[in-house]
Coordinates of C-alpha atoms in Angstrom, one line a residue:
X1 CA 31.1 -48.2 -21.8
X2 CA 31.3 -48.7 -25.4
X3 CA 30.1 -51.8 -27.7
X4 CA 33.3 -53.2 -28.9
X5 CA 34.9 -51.0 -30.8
X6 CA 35.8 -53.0 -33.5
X7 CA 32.5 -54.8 -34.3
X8 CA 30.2 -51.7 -33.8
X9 CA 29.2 -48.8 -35.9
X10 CA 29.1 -46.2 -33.6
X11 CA 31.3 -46.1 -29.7
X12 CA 29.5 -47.8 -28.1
X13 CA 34.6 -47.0 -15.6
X14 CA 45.6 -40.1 7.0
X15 CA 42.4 -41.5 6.6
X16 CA 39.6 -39.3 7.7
X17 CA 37.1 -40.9 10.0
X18 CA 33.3 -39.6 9.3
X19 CA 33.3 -36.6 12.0
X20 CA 36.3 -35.2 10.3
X21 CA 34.4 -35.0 6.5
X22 CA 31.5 -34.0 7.8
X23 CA 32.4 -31.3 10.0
X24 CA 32.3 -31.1 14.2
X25 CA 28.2 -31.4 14.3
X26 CA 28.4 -35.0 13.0
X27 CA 27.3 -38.1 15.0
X28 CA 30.4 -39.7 16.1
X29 CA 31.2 -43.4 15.6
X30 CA 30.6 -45.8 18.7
X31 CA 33.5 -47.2 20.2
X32 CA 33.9 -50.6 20.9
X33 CA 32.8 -50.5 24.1
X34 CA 29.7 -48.7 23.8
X35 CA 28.5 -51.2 21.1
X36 CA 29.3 -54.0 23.3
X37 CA 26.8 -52.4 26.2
X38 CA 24.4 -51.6 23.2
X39 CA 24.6 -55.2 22.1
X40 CA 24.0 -56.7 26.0
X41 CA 20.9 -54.8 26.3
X42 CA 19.5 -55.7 23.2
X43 CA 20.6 -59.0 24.3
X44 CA 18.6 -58.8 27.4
X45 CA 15.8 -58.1 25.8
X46 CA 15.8 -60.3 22.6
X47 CA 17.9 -63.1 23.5
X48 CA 15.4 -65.9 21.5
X49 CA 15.3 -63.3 18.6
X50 CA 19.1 -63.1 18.3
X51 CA 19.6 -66.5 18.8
X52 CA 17.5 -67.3 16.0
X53 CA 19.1 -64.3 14.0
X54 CA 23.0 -66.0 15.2
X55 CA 21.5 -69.6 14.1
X56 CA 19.9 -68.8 10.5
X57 CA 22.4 -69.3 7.4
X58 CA 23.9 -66.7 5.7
X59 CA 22.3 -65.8 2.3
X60 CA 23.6 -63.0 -0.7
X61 CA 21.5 -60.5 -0.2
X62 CA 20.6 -57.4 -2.5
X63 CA 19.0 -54.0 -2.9
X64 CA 16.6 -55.1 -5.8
X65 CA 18.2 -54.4 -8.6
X66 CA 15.9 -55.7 -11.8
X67 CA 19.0 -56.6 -13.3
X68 CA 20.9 -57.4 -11.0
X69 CA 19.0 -59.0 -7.9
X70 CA 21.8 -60.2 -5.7
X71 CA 24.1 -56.6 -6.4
X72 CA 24.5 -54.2 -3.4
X73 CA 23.4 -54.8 -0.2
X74 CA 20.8 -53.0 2.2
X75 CA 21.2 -51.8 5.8
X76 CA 24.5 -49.5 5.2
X77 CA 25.2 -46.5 3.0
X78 CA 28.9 -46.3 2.5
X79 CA 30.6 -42.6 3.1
X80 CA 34.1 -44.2 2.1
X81 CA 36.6 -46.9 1.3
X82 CA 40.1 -46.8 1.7
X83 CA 41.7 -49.2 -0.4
X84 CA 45.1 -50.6 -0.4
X85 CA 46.5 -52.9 -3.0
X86 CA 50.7 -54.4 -3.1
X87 CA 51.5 -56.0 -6.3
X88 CA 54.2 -58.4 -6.7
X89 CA 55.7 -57.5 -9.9
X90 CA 54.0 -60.4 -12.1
X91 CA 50.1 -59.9 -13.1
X92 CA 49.5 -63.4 -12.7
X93 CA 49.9 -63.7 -9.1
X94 CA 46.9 -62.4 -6.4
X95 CA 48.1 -58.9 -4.7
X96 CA 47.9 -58.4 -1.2
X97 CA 45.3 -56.1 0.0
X98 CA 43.3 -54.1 2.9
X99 CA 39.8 -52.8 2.4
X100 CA 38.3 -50.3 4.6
X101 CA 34.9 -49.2 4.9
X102 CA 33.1 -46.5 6.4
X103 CA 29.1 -46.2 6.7
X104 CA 26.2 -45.8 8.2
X105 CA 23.9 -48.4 9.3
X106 CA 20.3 -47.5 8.1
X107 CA 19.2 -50.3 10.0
X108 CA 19.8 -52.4 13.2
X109 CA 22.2 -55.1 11.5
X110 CA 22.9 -58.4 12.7
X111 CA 25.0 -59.1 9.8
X112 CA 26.4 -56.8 7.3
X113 CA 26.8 -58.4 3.4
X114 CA 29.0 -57.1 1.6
X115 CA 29.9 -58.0 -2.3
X116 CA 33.0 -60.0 -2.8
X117 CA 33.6 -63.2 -4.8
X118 CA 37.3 -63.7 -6.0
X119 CA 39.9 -63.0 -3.5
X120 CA 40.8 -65.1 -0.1
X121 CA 39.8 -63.3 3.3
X122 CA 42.2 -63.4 5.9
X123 CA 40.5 -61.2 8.5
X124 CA 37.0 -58.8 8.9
X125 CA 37.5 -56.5 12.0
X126 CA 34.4 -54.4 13.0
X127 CA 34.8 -50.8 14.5
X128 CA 38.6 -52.8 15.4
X129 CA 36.7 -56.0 16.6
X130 CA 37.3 -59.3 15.3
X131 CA 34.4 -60.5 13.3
X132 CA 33.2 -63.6 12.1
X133 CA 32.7 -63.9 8.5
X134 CA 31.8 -66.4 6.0
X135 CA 30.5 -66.5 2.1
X136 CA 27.1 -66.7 0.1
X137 CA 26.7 -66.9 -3.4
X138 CA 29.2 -64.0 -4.2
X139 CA 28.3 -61.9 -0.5
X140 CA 31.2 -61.7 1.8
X141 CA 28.8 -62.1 5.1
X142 CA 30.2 -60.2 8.1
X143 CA 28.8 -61.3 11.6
X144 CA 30.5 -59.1 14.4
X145 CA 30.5 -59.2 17.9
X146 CA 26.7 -57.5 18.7
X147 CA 23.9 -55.9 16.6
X148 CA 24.9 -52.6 15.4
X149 CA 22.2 -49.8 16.3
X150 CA 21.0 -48.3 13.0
X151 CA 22.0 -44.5 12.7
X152 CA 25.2 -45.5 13.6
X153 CA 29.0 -45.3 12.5
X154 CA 30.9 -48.4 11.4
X155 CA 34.3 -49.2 10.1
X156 CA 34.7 -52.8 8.7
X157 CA 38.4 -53.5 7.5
X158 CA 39.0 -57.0 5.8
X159 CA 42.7 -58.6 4.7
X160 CA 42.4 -60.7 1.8
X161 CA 43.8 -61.2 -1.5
X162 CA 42.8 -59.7 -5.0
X163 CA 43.2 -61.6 -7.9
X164 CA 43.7 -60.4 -11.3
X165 CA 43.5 -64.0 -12.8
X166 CA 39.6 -63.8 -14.6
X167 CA 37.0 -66.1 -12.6
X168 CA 35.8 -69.0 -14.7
X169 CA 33.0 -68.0 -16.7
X170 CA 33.5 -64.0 -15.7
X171 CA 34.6 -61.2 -17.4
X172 CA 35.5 -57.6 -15.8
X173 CA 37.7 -56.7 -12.7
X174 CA 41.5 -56.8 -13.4
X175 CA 42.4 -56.9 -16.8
X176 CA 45.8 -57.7 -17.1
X177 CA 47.8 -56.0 -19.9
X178 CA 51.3 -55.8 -21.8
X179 CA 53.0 -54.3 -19.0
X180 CA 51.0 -54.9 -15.5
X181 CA 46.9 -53.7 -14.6
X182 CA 44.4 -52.0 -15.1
X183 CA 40.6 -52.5 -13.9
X184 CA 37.6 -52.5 -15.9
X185 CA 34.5 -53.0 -13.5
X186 CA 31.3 -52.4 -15.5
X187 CA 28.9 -53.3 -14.3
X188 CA 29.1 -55.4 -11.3
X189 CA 32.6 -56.7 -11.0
X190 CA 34.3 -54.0 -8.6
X191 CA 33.8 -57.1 -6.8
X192 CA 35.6 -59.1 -8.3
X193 CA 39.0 -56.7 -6.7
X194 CA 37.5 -55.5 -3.6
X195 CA 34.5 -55.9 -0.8
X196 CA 32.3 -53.4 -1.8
X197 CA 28.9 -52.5 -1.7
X198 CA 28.6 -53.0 -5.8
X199 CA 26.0 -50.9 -7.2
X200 CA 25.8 -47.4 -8.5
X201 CA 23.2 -45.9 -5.8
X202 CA 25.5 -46.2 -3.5
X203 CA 28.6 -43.8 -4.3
X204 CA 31.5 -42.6 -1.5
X205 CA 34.6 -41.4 -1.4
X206 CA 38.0 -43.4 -2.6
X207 CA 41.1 -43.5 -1.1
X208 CA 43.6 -45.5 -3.2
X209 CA 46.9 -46.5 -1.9
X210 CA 49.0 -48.7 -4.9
X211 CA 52.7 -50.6 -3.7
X212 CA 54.7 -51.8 -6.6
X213 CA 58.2 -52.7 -7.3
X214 CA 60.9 -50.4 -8.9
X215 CA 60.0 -49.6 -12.6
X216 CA 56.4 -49.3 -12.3
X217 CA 53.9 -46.7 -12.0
X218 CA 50.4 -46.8 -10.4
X219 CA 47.7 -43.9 -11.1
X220 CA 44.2 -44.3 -10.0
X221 CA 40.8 -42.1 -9.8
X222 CA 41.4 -38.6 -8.8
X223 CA 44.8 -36.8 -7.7
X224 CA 47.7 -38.2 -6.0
X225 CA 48.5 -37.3 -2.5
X226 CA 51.5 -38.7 -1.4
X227 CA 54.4 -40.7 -3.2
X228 CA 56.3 -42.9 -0.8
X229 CA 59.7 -44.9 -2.0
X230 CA 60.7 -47.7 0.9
X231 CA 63.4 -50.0 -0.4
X232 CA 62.5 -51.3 -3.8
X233 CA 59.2 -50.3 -3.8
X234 CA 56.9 -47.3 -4.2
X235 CA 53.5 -46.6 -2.4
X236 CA 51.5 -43.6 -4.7
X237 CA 48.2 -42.7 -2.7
X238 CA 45.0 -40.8 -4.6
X239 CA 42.1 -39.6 -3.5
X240 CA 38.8 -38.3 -5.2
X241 CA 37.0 -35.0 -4.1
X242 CA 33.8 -36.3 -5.6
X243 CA 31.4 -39.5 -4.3
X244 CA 32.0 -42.5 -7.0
X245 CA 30.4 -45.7 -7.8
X246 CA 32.1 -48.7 -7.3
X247 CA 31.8 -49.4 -11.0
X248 CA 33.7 -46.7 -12.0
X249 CA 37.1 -47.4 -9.6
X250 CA 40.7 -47.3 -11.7
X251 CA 43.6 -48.7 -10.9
X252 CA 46.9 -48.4 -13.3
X253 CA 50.1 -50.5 -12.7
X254 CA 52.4 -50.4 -15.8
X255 CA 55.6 -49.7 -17.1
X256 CA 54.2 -46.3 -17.3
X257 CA 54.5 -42.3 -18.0
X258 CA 52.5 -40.3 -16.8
X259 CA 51.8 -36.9 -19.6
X260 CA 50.7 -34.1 -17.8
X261 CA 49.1 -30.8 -19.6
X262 CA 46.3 -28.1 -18.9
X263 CA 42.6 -28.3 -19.4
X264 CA 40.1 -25.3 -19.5
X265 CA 40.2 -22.9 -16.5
X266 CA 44.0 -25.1 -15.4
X267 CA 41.6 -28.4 -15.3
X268 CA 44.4 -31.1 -14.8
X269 CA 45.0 -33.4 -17.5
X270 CA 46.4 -36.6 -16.7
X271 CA 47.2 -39.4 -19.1
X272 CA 48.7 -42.6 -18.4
X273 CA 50.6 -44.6 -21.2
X274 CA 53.1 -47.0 -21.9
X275 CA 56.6 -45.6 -21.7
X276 CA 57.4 -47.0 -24.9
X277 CA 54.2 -45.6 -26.6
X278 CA 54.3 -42.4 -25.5
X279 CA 55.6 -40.0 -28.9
X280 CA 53.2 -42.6 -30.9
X281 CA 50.0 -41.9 -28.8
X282 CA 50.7 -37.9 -28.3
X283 CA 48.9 -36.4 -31.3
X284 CA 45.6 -38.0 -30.0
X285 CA 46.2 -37.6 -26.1
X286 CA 47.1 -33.7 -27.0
X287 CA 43.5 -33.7 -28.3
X288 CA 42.0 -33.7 -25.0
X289 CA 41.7 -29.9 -23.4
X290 CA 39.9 -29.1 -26.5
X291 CA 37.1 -31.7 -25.9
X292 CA 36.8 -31.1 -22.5
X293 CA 36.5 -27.1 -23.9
X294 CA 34.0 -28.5 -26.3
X295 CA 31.6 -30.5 -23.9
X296 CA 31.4 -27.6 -21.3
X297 CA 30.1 -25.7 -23.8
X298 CA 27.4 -28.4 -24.5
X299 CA 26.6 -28.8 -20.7
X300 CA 28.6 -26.6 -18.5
X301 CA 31.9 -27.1 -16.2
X302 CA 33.4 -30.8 -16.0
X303 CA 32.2 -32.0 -12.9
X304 CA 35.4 -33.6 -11.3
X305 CA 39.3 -32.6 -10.4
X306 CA 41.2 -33.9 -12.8
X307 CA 40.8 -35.7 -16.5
X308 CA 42.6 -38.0 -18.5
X309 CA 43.3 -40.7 -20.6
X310 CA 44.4 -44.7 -19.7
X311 CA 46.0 -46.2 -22.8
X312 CA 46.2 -49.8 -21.8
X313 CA 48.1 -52.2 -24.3
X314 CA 45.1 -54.6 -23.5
X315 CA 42.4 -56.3 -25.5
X316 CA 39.3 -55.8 -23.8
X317 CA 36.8 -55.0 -26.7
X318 CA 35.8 -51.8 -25.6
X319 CA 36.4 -48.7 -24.0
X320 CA 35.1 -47.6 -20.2
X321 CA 34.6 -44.3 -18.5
X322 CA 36.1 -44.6 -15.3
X323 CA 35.9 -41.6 -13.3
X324 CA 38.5 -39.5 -13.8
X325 CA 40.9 -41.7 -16.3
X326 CA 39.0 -43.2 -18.9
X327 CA 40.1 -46.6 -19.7
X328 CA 41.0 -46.9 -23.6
X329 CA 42.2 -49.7 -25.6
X330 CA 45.6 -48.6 -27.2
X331 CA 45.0 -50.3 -30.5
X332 CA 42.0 -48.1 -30.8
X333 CA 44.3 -45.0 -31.7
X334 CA 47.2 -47.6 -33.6
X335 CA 45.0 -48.9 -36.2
X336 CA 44.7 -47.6 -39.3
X337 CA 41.4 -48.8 -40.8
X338 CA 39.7 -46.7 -37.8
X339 CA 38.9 -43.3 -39.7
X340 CA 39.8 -39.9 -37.4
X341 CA 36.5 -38.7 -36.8
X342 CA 35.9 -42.0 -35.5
X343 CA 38.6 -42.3 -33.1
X344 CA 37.6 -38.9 -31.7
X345 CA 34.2 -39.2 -31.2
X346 CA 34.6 -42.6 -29.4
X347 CA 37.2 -40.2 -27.0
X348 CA 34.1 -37.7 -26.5
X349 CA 32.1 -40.6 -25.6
X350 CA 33.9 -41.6 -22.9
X351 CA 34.3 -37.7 -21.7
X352 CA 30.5 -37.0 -22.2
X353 CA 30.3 -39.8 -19.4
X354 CA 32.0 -38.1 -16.7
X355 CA 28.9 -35.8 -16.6
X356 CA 26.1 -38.4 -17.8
X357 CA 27.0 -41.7 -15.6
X358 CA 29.3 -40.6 -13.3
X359 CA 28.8 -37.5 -11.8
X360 CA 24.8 -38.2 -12.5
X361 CA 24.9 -42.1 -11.8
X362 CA 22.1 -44.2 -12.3
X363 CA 19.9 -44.7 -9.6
X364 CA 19.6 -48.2 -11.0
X365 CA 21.0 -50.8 -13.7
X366 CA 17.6 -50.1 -15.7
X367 CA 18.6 -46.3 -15.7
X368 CA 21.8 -47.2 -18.4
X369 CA 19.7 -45.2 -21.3
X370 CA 20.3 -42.4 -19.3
X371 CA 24.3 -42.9 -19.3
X372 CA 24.6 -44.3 -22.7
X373 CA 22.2 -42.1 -24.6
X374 CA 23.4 -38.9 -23.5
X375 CA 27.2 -40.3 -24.2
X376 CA 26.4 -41.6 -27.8
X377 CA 24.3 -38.2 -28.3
X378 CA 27.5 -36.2 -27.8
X379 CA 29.7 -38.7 -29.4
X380 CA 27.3 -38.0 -32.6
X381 CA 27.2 -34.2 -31.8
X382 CA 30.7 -34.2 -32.0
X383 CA 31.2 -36.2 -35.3
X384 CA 28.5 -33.8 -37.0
X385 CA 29.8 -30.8 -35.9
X386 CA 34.0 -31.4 -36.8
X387 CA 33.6 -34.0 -39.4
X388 CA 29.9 -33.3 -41.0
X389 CA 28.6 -36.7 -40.5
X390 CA 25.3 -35.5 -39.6
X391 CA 23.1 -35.9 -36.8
X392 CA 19.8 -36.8 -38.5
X393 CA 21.5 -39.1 -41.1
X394 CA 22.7 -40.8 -37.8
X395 CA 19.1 -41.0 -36.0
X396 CA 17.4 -41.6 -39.2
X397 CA 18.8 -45.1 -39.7
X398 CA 18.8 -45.9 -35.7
X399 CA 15.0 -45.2 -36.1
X400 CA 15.0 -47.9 -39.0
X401 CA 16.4 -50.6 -36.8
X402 CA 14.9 -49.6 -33.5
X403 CA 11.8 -52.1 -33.5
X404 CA 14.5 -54.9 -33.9
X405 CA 16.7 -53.2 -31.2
X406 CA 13.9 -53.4 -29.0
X407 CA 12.7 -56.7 -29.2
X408 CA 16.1 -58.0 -28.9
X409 CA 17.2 -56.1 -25.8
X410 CA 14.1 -54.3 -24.8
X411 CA 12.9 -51.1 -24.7
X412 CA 15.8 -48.1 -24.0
X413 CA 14.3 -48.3 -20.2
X414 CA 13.4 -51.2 -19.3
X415 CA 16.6 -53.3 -20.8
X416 CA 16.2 -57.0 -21.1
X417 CA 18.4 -58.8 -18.3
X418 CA 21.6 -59.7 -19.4
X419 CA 22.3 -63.5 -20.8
X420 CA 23.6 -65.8 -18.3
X421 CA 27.8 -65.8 -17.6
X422 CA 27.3 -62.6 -20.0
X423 CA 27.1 -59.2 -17.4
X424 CA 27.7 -57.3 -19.5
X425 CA 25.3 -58.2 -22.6
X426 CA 23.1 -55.4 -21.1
X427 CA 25.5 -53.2 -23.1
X428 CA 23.4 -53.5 -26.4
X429 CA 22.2 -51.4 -29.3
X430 CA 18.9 -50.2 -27.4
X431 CA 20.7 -48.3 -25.0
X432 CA 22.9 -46.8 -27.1
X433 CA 21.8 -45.2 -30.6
X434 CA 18.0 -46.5 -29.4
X435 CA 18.5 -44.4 -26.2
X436 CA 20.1 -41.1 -28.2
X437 CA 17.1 -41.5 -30.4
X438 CA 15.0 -40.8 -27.7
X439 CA 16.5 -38.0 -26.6
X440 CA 16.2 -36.8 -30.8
X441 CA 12.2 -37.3 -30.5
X442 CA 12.6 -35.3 -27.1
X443 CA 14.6 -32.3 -28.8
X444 CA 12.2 -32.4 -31.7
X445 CA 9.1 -32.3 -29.3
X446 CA 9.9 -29.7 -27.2
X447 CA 12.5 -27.8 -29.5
X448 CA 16.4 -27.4 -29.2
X449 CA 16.4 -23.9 -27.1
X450 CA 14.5 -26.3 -24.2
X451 CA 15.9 -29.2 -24.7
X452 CA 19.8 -27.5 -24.0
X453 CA 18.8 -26.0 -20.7
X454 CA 17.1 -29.5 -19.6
X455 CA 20.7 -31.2 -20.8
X456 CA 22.3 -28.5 -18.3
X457 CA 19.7 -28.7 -15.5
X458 CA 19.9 -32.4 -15.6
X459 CA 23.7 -32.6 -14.5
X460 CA 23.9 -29.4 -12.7
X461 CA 20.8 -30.5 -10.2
X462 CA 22.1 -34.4 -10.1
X463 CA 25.7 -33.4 -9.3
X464 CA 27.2 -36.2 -7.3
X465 CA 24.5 -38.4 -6.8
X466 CA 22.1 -40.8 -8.8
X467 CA 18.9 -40.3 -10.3
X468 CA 16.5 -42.6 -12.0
X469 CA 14.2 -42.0 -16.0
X470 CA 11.7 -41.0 -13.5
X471 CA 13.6 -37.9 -12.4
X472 CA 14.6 -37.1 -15.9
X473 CA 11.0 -37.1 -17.2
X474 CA 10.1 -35.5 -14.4
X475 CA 12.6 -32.2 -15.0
X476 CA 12.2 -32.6 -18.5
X477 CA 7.9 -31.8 -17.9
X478 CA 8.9 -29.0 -15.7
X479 CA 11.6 -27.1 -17.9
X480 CA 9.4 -27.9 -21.0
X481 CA 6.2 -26.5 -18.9
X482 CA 4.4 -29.3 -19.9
X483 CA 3.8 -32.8 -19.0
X484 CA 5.7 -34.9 -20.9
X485 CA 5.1 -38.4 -19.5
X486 CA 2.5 -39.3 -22.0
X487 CA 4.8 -38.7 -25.0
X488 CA 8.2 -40.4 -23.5
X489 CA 6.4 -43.5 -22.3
X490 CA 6.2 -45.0 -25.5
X491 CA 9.7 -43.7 -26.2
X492 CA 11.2 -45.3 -23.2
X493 CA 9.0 -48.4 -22.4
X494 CA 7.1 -49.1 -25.8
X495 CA 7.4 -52.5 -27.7
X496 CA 7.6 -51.0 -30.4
X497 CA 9.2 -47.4 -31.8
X498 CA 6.3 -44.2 -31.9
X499 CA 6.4 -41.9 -34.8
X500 CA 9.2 -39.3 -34.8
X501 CA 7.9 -35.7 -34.6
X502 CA 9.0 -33.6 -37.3
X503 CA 9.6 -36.7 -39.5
X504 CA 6.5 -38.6 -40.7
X505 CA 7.7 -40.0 -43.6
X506 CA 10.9 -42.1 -41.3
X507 CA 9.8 -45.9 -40.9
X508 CA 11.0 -48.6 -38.6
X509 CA 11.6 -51.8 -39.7
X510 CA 9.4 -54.8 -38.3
X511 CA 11.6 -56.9 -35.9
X512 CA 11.7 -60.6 -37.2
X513 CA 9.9 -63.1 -36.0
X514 CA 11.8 -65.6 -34.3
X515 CA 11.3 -69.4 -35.3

């Protein structure tokens, strides 16, 4: 995710049961019945300790997150969700919806939490139980008919509503545009639309089914599957061939086209815009299969089955890289103060991001330097190399403001929390340009033949899963042959900004002192 773009310098988201994906060695899920003798003997043997356990309130729970306390829960690791959404034709009004889950249990589980806080819940089933459910804090707490046995399979499928109306005091979720929806879930309001296990460490597999009336189109994440017309109204399913994060889900529901073209090696390329914008917005969209040509020759082959482009006539004050079809602000390509160069590096940024954030997530909210560095250090590659606005110009003056960067919003990783009713205010300066300018003193350190085959080790060994700073100093020290966690500790968790290698003479202004 970009700073907004308009107040920022620089840029700134059949159903397969788990035997069937992972092959005919798996565990297989527990049926009903089995549970129920599980839960008996269990029973038998602990009856005051599940009495106590039945008795005790429900309470948000969380995996720790140092930004985010109460996000994602423990106990579970999610393999999939199979959402379905039907919209009514009028972006006001909640839409219907079923949310299915499939995951392990990593522990014996009373109670499963799961993250939900602005939709009405009709119904939880449990491995197709009926299960008690009530809320806490924003955890949609789930209390089915016996303990579930870690190790095992479970399916839990809730009815409820989604809302795309914004909670009081909440940005994020739906964002409602010109012409219908589009979703925008950095960094913790996937949900806000859907019960989830909301946080990035925790990535699975999406199944996306979208009803809407005649006239509209839905795309989300990944490639469509099956288009099915009933009446006067169209289901469009999608599914991804790569894990996400919650964070990163799309949904599209407009008065829409749908541009198709080639990428490198037949990549599809997907873009989604307003029917009535579409010959405006071409020259830019058309721009697309050479970036993608451009990044893999920064960091090897884009990670994921399909690319593209949501133009959403929405004012959201920045742009987001949801996986697959990044979510961009149409006035961004409309207005004509907004210089060229600018407009396509921003559209880099968002593409560097399906490599750095999304196919490497972070293994937590701390971990953002890691996404938005690497995303801003393309976007600035990319300007210097097609419009000459060079590099070290660009590092030279974030080195002069990065003192006040980091005592505003902390060091790159270890990001002050965000302000309060503000989620996203973690999204600052520090983790942008001050995180890019560590990877600069990281380049000049250990020179720019090393630091290229670190930037393609790093997403070509993280792949489809999450990794922390930790991990990335640690491959940076091996590829290097050195150790390297002396010199990036100041870099990454210092107070203040250490000198740059190569460039004695650059100086970093003293933060001011607050009064």
């Amino acid at each position: 995710m970009p700073l907004s773009s308009h107040t920022h310098a620089g840029p700134t988201r059949t159903h397969p049961t788990p035997a069937d994906r992972l092959g005919p060695d798996a565990p297989r899920r527990r049926t009903g019945n089995a549970r129920r003798r599980k839960a008996a003997a269990l029973l038998a043997s602990a009856v005051s300790v599940c009495l106590l356990a039945a008795s005790a309130p429900a309470t948000p729970l969380g995996v720790g997150d140092r930004l985010f306390p109460h996000l994602g829960n423990p106990g579970y690791d999610v393999a999939s969700y199979d959402l379905s959404f039907t919209y009514p034709g009028d972006n006001s009004k909640p839409l219907t919806a079923v949310t299915t889950i499939d995951a392990w249990t990593t522990t014996e589980l009373d109670r499963i939490n799961l993250d939900f806080a602005h939709g009405e819940v009709q119904s939880v089933e449990v491995d197709g139980l009926s299960a008690a459910f009530t809320s806490a804090g924003e955890d949609l707490v789930v209390t089915p008919d016996g303990p579930l046995p870690g190790g095992s399979w479970m399916r839990i499928t809730v009815r409820h509503t989604s809302d795309p109306v914004s909670a009081d005091g909440r940005d994020g979720g739906w964002v409602r545009t010109a012409d219908g929806l589009a979703m925008a879930n950095q960094a913790d309001a996937a949900h806000l639309v859907f019960p989830c296990n909301d946080h990035p460490s925790d990535k699975a597999m999406f199944t996306i089914r979208v009803t809407a009336p005649d006239g509209y189109t839905a795309v989300a994440n990944g490639l469509a599957t099956d288009v099915d017309r009933a009446g006067r109204a169209t289901t469009w399913t999608y599914r991804t061939r790569h894990p996400m994060a919650t964070e990163l889900a799309q949904v599209s529901i407009g008065r829409s086209t749908v541009l198709r073209r080639s990428g490198p090696h037949g990549l599809p390329v997907r873009d989604v815009v307003r029917t009535k914008d579409r010959a405006k917005l071409e020259p830019w969209l058309k721009k697309t299969p050479g970036q993608l040509a451009w990044m893999e020759g920064k960091v090897g082959p884009y990670p994921f089955e399909t690319y593209g482009i949501l133009m959403a006539a929405a004012d959201t004050g920045f742009e987001l890289e949801t996986q697959t079809l990044s979510l961009f602000e149409k006035d961004l390509f409309t207005e004509p103060a907004y210089p060229k160069w600018y407009v396509e590096s921003i559209m880099v940024h968002e593409l560097a991001h399906q490599w750095f954030g999304n196919s490497v997530s972070p293994r937590t909210w701390s971990d953002l330097w890691l996404n938005e560095g690497h995303a801003t250090w393309y976007e600035a590659l990319y300007a210097e190399e097609k419009a000459g606005r060079t590099l070290e110009a660009r590092m030279k003056a974030a080195y002069g403001a990065s003192n006040r960067w980091r005592a505003e919003g902390g060091p790159p990783a270890a990001p002050k929390p965000p302000e309060p009713g503000q989620k996203i205010s973690i999204f600052r300066p520090n983790v942008y340009d001050g995180a890019a300018l560590v990877l600069y003193a990281l380049r000049q350190e250990i020179g720019r033949k090393a630091f290229e085959k670190l930037e393609r080790a790093w997403v070509r060994e993280h792949r489809d899963g999450a990794a922390s700073t930790a991990d990335f100093v640690h491959l940076a020290s091996e590829i290097s042959g050195r150790d390297l966690g002396g010199f990036l500790q100041g870099w990454l968790y210092g107070k203040k900004t250490p000198p740059m290698p190569g460039h004695p003479g650059w100086k970093a202004v003293a933060a001011a002192k607050r009064r």
